[in-house]
PDB file of C-alpha atoms and ligand atoms in Angstrom:
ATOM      1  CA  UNK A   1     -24.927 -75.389  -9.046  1.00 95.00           C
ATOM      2  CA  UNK A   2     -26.329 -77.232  -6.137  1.00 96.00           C
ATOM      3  CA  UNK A   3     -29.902 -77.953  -6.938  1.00 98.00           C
ATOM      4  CA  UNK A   4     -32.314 -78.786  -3.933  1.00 97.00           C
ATOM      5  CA  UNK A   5     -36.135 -80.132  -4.724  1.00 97.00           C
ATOM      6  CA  UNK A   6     -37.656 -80.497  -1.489  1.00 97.00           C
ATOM      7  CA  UNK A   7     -41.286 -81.832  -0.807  1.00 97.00           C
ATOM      8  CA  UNK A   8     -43.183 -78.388  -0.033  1.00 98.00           C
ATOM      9  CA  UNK A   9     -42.668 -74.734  -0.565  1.00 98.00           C
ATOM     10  CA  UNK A  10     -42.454 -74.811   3.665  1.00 98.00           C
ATOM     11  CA  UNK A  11     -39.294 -77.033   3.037  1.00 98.00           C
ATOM     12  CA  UNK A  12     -37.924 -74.476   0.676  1.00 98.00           C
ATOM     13  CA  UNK A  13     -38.391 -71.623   2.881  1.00 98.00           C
ATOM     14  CA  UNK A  14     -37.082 -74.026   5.668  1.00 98.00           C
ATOM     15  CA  UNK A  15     -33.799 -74.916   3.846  1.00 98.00           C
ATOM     16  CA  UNK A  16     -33.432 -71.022   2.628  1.00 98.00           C
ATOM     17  CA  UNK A  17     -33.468 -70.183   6.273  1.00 98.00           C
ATOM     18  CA  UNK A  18     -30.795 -72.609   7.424  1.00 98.00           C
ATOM     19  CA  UNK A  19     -28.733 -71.160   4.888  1.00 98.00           C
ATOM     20  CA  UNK A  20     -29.280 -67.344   5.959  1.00 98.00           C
ATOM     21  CA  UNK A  21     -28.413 -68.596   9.407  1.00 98.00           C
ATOM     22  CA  UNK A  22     -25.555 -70.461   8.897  1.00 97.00           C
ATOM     23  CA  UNK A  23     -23.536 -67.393   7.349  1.00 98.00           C
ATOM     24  CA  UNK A  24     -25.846 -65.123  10.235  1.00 98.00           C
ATOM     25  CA  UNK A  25     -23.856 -67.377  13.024  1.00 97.00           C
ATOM     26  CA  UNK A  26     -20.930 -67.691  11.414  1.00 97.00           C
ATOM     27  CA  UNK A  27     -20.516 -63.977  10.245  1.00 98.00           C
ATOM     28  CA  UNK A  28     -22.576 -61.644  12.730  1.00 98.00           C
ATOM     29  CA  UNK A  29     -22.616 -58.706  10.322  1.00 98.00           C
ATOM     30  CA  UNK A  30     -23.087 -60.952   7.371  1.00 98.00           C
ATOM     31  CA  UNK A  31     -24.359 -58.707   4.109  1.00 98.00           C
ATOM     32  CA  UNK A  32     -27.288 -60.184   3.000  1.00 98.00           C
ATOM     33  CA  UNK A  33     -29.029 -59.247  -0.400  1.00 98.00           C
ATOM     34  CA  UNK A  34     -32.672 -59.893  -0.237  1.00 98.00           C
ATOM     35  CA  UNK A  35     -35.969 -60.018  -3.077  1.00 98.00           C
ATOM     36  CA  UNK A  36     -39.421 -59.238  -2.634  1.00 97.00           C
ATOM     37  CA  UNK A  37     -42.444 -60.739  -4.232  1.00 95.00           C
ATOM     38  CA  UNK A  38     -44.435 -64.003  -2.542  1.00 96.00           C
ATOM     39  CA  UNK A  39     -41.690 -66.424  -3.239  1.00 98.00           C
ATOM     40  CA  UNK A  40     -39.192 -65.344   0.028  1.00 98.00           C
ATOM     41  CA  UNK A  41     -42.323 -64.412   1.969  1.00 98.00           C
ATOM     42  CA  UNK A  42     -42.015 -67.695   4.406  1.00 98.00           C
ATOM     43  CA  UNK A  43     -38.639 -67.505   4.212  1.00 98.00           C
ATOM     44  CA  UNK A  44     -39.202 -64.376   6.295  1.00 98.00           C
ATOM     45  CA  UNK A  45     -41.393 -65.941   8.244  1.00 98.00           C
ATOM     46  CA  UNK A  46     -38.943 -68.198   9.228  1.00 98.00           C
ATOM     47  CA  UNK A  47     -36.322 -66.146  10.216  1.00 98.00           C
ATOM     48  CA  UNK A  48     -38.826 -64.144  12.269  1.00 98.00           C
ATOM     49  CA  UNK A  49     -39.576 -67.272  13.849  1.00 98.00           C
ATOM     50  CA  UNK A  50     -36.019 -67.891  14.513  1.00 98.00           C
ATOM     51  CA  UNK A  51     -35.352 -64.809  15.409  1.00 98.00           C
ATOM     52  CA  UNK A  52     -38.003 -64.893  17.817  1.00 96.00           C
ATOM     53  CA  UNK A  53     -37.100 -68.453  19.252  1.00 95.00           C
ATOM     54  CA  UNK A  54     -33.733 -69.892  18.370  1.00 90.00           C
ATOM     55  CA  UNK A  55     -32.022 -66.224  19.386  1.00 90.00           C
ATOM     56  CA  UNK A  56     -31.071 -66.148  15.412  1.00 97.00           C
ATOM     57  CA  UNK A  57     -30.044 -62.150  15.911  1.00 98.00           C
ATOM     58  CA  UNK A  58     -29.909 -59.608  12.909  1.00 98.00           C
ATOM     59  CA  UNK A  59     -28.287 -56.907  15.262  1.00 98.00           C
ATOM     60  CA  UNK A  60     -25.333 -56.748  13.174  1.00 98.00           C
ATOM     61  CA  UNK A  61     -26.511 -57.583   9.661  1.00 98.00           C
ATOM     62  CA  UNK A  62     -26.662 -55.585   6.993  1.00 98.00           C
ATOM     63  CA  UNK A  63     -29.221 -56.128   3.649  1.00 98.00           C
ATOM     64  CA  UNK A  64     -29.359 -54.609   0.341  1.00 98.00           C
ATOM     65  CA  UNK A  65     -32.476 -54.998  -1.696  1.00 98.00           C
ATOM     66  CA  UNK A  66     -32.639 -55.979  -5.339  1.00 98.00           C
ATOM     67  CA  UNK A  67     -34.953 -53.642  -6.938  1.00 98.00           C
ATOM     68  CA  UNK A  68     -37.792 -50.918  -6.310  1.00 97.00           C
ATOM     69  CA  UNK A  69     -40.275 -49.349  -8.805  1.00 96.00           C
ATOM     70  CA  UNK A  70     -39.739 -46.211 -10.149  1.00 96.00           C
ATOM     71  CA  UNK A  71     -41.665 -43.125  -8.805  1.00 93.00           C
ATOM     72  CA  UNK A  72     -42.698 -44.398  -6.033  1.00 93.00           C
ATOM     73  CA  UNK A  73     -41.007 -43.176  -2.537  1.00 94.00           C
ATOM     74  CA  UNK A  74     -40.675 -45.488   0.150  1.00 96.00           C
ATOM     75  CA  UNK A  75     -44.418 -45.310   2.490  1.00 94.00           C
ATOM     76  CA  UNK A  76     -46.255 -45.868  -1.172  1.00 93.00           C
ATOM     77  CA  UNK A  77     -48.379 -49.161  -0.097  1.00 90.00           C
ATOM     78  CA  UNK A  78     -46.822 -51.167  -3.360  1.00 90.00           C
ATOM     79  CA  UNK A  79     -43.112 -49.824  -2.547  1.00 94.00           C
ATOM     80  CA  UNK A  80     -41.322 -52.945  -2.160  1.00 96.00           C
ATOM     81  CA  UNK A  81     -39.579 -50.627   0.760  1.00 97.00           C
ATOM     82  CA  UNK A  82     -42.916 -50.743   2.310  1.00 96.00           C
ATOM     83  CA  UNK A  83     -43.353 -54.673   1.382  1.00 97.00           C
ATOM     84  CA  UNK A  84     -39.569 -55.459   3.089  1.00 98.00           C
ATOM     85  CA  UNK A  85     -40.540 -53.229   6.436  1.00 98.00           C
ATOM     86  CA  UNK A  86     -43.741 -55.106   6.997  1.00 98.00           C
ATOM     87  CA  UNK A  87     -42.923 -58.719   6.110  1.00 98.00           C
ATOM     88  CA  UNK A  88     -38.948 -58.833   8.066  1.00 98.00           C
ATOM     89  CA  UNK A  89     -37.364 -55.369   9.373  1.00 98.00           C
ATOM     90  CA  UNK A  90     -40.219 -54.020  11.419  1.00 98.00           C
ATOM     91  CA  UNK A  91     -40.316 -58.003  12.814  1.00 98.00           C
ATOM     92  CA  UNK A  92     -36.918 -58.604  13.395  1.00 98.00           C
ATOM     93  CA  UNK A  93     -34.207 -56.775  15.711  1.00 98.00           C
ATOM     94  CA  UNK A  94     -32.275 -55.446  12.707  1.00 98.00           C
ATOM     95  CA  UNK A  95     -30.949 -51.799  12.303  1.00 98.00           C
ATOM     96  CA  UNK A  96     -32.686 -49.541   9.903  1.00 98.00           C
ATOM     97  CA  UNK A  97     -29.858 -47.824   9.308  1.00 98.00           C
ATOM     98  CA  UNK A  98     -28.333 -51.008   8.162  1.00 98.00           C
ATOM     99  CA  UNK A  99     -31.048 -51.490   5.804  1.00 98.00           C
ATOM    100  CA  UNK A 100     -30.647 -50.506   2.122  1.00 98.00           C
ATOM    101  CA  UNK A 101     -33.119 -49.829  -0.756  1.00 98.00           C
ATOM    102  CA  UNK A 102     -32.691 -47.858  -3.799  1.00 98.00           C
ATOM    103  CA  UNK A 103     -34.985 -45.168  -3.778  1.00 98.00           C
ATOM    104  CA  UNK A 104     -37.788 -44.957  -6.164  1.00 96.00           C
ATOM    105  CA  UNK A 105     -38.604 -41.300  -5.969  1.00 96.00           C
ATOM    106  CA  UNK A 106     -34.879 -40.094  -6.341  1.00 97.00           C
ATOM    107  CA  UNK A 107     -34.904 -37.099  -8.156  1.00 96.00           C
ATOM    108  CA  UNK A 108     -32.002 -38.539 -10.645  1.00 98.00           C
ATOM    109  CA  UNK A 109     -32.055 -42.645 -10.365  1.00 98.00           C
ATOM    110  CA  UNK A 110     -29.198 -42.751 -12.803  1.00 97.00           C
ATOM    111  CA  UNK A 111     -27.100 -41.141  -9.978  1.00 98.00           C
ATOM    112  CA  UNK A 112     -28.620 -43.170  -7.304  1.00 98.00           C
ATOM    113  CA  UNK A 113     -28.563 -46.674  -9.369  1.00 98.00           C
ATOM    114  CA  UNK A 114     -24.403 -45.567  -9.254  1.00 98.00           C
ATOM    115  CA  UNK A 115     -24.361 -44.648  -5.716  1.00 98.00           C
ATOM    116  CA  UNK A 116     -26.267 -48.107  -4.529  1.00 98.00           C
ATOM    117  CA  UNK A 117     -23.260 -49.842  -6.876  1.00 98.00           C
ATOM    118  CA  UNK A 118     -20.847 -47.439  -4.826  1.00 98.00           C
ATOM    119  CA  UNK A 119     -22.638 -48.528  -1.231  1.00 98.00           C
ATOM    120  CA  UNK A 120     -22.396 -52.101  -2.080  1.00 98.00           C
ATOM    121  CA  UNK A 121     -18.673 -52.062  -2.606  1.00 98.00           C
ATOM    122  CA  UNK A 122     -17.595 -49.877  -0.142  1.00 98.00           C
ATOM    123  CA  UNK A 123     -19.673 -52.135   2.483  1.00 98.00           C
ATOM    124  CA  UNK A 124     -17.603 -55.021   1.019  1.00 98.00           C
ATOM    125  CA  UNK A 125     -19.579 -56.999  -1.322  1.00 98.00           C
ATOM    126  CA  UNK A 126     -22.822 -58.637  -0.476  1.00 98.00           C
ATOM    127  CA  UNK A 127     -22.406 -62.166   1.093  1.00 98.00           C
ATOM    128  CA  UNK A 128     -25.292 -64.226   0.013  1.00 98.00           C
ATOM    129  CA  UNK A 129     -27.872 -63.037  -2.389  1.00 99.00           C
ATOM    130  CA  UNK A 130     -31.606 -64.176  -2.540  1.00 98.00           C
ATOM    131  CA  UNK A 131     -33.177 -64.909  -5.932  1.00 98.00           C
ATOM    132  CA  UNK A 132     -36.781 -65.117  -6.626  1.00 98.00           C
ATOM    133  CA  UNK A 133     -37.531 -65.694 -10.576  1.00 98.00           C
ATOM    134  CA  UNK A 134     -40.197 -64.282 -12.624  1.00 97.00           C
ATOM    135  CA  UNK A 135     -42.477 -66.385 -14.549  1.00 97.00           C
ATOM    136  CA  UNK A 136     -40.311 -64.822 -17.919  1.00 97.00           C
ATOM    137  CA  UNK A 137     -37.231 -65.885 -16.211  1.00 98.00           C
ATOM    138  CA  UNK A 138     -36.168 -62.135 -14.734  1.00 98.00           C
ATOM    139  CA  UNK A 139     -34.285 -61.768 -11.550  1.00 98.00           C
ATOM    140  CA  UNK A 140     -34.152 -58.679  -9.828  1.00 98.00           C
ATOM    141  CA  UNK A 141     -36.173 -56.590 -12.418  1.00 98.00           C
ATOM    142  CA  UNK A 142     -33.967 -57.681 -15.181  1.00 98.00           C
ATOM    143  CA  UNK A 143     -35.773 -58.592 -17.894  1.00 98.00           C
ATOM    144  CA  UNK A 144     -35.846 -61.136 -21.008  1.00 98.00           C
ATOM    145  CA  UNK A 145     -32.976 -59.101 -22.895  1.00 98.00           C
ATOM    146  CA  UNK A 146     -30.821 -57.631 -20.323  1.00 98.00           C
ATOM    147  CA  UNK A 147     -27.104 -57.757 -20.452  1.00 98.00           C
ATOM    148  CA  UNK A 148     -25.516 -60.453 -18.302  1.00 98.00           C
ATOM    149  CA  UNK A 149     -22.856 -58.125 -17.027  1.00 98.00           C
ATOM    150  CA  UNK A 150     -25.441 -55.031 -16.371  1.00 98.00           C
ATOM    151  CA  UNK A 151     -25.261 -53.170 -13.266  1.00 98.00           C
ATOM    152  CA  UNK A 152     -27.579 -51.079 -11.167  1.00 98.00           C
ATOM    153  CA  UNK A 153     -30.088 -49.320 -13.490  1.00 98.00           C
ATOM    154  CA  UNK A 154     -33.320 -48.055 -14.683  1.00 98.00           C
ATOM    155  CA  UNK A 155     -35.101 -51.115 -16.727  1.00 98.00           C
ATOM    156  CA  UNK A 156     -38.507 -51.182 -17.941  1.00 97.00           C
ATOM    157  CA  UNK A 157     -40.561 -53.622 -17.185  1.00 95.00           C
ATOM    158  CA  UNK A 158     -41.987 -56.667 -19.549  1.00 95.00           C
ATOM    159  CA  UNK A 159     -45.769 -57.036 -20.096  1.00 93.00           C
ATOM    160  CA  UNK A 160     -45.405 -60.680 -18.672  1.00 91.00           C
ATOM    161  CA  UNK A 161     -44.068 -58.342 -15.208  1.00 91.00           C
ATOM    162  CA  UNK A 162     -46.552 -55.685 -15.241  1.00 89.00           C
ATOM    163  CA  UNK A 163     -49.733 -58.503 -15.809  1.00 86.00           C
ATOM    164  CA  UNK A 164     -48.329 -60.871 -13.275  1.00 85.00           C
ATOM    165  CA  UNK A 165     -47.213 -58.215 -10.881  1.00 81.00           C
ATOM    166  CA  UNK A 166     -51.226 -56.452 -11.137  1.00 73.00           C
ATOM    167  CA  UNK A 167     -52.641 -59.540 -10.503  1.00 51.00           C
ATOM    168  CA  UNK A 168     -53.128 -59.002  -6.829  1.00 57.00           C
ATOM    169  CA  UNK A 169     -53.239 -55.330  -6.752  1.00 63.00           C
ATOM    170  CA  UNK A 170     -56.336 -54.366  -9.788  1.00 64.00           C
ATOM    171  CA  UNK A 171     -56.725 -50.652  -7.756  1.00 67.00           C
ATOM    172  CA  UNK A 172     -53.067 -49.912  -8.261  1.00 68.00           C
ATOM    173  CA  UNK A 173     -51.172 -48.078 -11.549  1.00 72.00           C
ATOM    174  CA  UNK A 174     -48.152 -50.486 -11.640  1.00 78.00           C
ATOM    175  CA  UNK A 175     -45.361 -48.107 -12.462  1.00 90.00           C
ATOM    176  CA  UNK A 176     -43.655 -49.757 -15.900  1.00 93.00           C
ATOM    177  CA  UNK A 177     -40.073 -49.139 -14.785  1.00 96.00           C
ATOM    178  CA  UNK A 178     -37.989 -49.979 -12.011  1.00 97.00           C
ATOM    179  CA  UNK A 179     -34.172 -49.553 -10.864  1.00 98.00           C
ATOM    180  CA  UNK A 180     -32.441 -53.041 -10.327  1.00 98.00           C
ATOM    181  CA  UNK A 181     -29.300 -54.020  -9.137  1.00 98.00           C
ATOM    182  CA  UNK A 182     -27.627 -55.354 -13.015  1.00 98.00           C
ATOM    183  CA  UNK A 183     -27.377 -59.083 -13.575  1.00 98.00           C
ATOM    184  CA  UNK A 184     -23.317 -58.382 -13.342  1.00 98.00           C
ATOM    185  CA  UNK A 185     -24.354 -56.846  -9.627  1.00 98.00           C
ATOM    186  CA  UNK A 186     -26.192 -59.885  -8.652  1.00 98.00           C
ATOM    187  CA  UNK A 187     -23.517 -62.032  -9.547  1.00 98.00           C
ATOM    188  CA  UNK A 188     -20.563 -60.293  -7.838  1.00 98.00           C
ATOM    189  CA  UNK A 189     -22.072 -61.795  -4.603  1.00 98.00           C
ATOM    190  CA  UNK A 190     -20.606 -64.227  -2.581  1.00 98.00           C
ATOM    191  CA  UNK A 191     -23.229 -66.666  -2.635  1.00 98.00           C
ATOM    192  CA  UNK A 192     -26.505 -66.777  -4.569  1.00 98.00           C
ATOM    193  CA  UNK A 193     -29.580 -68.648  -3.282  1.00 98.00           C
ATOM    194  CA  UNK A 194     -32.585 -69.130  -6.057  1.00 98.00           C
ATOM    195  CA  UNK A 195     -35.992 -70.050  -4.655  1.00 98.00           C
ATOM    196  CA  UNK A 196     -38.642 -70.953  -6.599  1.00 98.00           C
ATOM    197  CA  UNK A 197     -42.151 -72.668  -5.895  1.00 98.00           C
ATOM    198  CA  UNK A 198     -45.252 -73.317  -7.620  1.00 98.00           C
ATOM    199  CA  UNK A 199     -46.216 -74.744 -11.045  1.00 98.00           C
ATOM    200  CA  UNK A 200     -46.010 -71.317 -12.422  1.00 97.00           C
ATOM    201  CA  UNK A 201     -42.327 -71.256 -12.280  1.00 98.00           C
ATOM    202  CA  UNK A 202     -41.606 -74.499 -13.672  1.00 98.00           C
ATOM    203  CA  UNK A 203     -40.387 -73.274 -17.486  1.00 98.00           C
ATOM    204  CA  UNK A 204     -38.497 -70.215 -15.886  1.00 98.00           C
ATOM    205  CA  UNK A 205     -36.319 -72.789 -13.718  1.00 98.00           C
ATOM    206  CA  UNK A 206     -35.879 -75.360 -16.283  1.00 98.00           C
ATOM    207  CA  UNK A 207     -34.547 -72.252 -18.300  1.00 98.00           C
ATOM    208  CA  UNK A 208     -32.397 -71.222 -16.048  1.00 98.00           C
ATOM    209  CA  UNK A 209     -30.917 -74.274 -15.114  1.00 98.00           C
ATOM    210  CA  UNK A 210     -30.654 -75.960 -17.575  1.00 98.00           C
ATOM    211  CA  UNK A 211     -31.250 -74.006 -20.716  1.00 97.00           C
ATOM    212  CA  UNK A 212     -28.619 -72.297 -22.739  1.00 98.00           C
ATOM    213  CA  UNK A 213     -26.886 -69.116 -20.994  1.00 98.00           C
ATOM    214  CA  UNK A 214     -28.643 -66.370 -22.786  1.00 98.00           C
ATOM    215  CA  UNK A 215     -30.111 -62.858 -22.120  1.00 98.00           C
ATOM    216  CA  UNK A 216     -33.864 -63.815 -23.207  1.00 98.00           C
ATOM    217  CA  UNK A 217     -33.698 -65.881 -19.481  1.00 98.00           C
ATOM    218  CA  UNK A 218     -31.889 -63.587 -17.268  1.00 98.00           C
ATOM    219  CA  UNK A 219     -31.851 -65.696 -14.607  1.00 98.00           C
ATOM    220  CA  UNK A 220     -29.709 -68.551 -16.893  1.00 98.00           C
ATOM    221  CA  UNK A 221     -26.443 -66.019 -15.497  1.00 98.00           C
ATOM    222  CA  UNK A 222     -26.639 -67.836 -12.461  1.00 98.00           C
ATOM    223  CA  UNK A 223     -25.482 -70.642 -14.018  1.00 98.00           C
ATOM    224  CA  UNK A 224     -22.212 -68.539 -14.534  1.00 98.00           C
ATOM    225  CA  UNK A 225     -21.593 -68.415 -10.257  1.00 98.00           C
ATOM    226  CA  UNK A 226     -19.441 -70.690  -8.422  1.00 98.00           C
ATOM    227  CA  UNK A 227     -21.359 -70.785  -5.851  1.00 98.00           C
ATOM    228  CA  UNK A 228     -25.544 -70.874  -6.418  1.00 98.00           C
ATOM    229  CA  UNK A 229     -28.194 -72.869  -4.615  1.00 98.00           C
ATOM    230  CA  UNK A 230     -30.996 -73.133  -6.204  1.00 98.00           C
ATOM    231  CA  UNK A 231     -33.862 -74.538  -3.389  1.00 98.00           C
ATOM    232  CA  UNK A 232     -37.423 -75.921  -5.556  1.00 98.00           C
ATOM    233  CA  UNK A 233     -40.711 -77.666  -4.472  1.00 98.00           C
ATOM    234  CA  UNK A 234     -41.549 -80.489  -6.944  1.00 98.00           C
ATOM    235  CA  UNK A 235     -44.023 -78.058  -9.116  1.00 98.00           C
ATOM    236  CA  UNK A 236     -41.423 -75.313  -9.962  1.00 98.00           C
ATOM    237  CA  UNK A 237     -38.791 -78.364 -10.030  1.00 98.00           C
ATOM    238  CA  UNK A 238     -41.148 -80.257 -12.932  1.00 98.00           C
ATOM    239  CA  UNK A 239     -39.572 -79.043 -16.103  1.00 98.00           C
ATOM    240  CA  UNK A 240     -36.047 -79.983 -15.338  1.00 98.00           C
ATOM    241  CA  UNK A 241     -34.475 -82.779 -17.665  1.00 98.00           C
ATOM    242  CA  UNK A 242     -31.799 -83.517 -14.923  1.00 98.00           C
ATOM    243  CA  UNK A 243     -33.863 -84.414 -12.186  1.00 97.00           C
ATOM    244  CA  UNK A 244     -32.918 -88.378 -11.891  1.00 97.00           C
ATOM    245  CA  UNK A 245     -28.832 -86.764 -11.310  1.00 97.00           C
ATOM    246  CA  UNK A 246     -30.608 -83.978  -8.631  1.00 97.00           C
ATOM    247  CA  UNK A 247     -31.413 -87.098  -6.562  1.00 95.00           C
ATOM    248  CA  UNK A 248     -28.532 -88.772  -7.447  1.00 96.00           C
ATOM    249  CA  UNK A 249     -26.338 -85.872  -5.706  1.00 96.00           C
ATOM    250  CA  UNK A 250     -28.887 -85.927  -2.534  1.00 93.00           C
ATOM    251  CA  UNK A 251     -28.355 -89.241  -1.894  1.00 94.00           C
ATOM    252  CA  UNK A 252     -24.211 -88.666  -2.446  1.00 94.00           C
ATOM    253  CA  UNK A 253     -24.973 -85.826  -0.272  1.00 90.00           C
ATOM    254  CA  UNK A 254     -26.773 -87.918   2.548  1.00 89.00           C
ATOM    255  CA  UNK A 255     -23.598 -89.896   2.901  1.00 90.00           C
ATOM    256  CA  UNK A 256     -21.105 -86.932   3.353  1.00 80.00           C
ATOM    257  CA  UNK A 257     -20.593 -85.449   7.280  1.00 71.00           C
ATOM    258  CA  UNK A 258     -22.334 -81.958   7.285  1.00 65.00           C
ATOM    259  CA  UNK A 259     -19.029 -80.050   7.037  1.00 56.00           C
ATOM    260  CA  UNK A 260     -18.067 -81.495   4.044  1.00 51.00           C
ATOM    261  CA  UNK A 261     -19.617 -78.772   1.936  1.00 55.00           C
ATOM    262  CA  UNK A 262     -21.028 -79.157  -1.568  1.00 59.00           C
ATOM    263  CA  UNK A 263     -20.057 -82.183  -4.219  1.00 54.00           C
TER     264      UNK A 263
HETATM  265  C1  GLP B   1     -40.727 -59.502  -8.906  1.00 60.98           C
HETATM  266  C2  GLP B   1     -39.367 -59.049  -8.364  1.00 60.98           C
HETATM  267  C3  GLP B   1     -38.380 -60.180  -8.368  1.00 60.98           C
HETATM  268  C4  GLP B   1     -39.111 -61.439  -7.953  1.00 60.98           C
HETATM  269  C5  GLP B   1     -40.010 -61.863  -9.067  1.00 60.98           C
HETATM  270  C6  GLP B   1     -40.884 -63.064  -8.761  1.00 60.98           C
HETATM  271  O1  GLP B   1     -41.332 -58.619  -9.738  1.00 60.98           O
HETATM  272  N1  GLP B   1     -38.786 -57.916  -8.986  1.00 60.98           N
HETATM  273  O2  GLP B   1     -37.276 -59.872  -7.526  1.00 60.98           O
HETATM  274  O3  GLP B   1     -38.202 -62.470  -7.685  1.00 60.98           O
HETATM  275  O4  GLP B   1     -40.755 -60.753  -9.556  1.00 60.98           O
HETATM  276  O5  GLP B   1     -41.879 -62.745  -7.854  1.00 60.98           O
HETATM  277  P1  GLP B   1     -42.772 -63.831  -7.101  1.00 60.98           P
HETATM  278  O6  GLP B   1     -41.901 -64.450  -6.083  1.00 60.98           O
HETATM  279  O7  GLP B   1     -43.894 -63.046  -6.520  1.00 60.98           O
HETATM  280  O8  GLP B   1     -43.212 -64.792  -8.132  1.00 60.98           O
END
């Protein structure tokens, strides 16, 4: 795991967005697995800005989202289709077409949980995933007791999910169940990238991280993938036990040319 705590939840988005861009550069149609909920937010920001400015181009890339609620179709104001169209596609000069959600108002979402599995592998695997974590340690909408090697599916949601998730919507009748790419999806990926920011987060992480690998923190499977980066602000980064050896490896890092990769 390559563990980043950087000084501000700007740096975070900052650092998430060199690594989108990177693989963007380097592999024009890169397949690119993206999250909802505040955490990527100025991520997105950041690649419209670079997308605007620095010519970063999505022309050719492909995403595939995590998760959507159930019973909801895409134009619902709290579809997390909606949420993905107004805070990157609509911004950005990426194809719809080449934009993928599971539907939340499929007649049968067994069927359509196992043709978003099909999708993914017949597009060839998603390149780099994005990871935000719930405050009970879920990713995607897997929650505290999820198998590790799960795959797309209906899941309902925790209380901990439906309070924190109403917070900023009191009008709105949270649906309690969502389809979500399985924690064995997630993982297939090429690349994982974990953001987290914010006091709120900082048991989660430590969890994760650093905790036992265990289905009651979903998110702990990441520590199962050759190849995660997990980018924190101090706050979310204030739980961890091995934060003296996280500065330790920045410093090694400092001294290494860029294209030496990780250590
Ligand atoms: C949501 C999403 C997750 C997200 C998490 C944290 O409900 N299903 O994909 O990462 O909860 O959200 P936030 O970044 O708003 O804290």
């Amino acid at each position: 795991m390559d563990v980043w705590i950087l000084e501000s939840a700007h740096a975070v988005a900052v650092k998430a967005a060199d690594i989108c861009g990177e693989l963007i550069q380097r592999k024009p149609d890169a397949r690119l697995g993206l999250a909802t909920g505040a955490t990527p937010q100025a991520l997105y920001a950041e690649l419209i800005r670079r997308n605007r400015q620095d010519h970063l181009s999505f022309a050719h890339v492909e995403t595939f989202n995590l998760d959507e609620y159930l019973g909801i179709g895409p134009d619902h104001p709290q579809s997390f289709h909606r949420a993905m169209r107004d805070s990157l596609f609509a911004e950005v000069d990426i194809d719809p077409a080449n934009t993928h959600l599971l539907r939340g108002d499929s007649s049968d979402p067994v069927a359509e949980a196992r043709a978003y599995e099909a999708l993914i592998k017949r597009r060839g695997g998603i390149d780099l995933q994005i990871l935000g974590i719930g405050r009970n340690g879920h990713i995607g909408f897997n929650e505290p007791g999820s198998s590790l090697g799960s795959r797309t599916r209906v899941k309902t949601l925790a209380r901990a999910t439906l309070r924190d998730n109403q917070l900023g919507h009191p009008d709105f009748e949270e649906p309690i169940m969502a389809i979500t790419m399985g924690i064995g999806t997630i993982l297939d990926a090429r690349a994982l990238v974990v953001l987290a920011t914010g006091a709120a987060k900082a048991k989660a992480v430590a969890a994760a991280l650093e905790g036992p690998l265990a289905a009651i923190c979903p998110a702990s499977a990441i520590q199962l993938h050759p190849d995660a980066t997990v980018v924190l602000d101090p706050e979310a980064a204030a739980d961890l036990r091995l934060t003296d050896y996280y500065e330790l490896v920045d410093q090694a890092r400092r001294r290494l040319p860029r294209t030496s990769g990780r250590i």
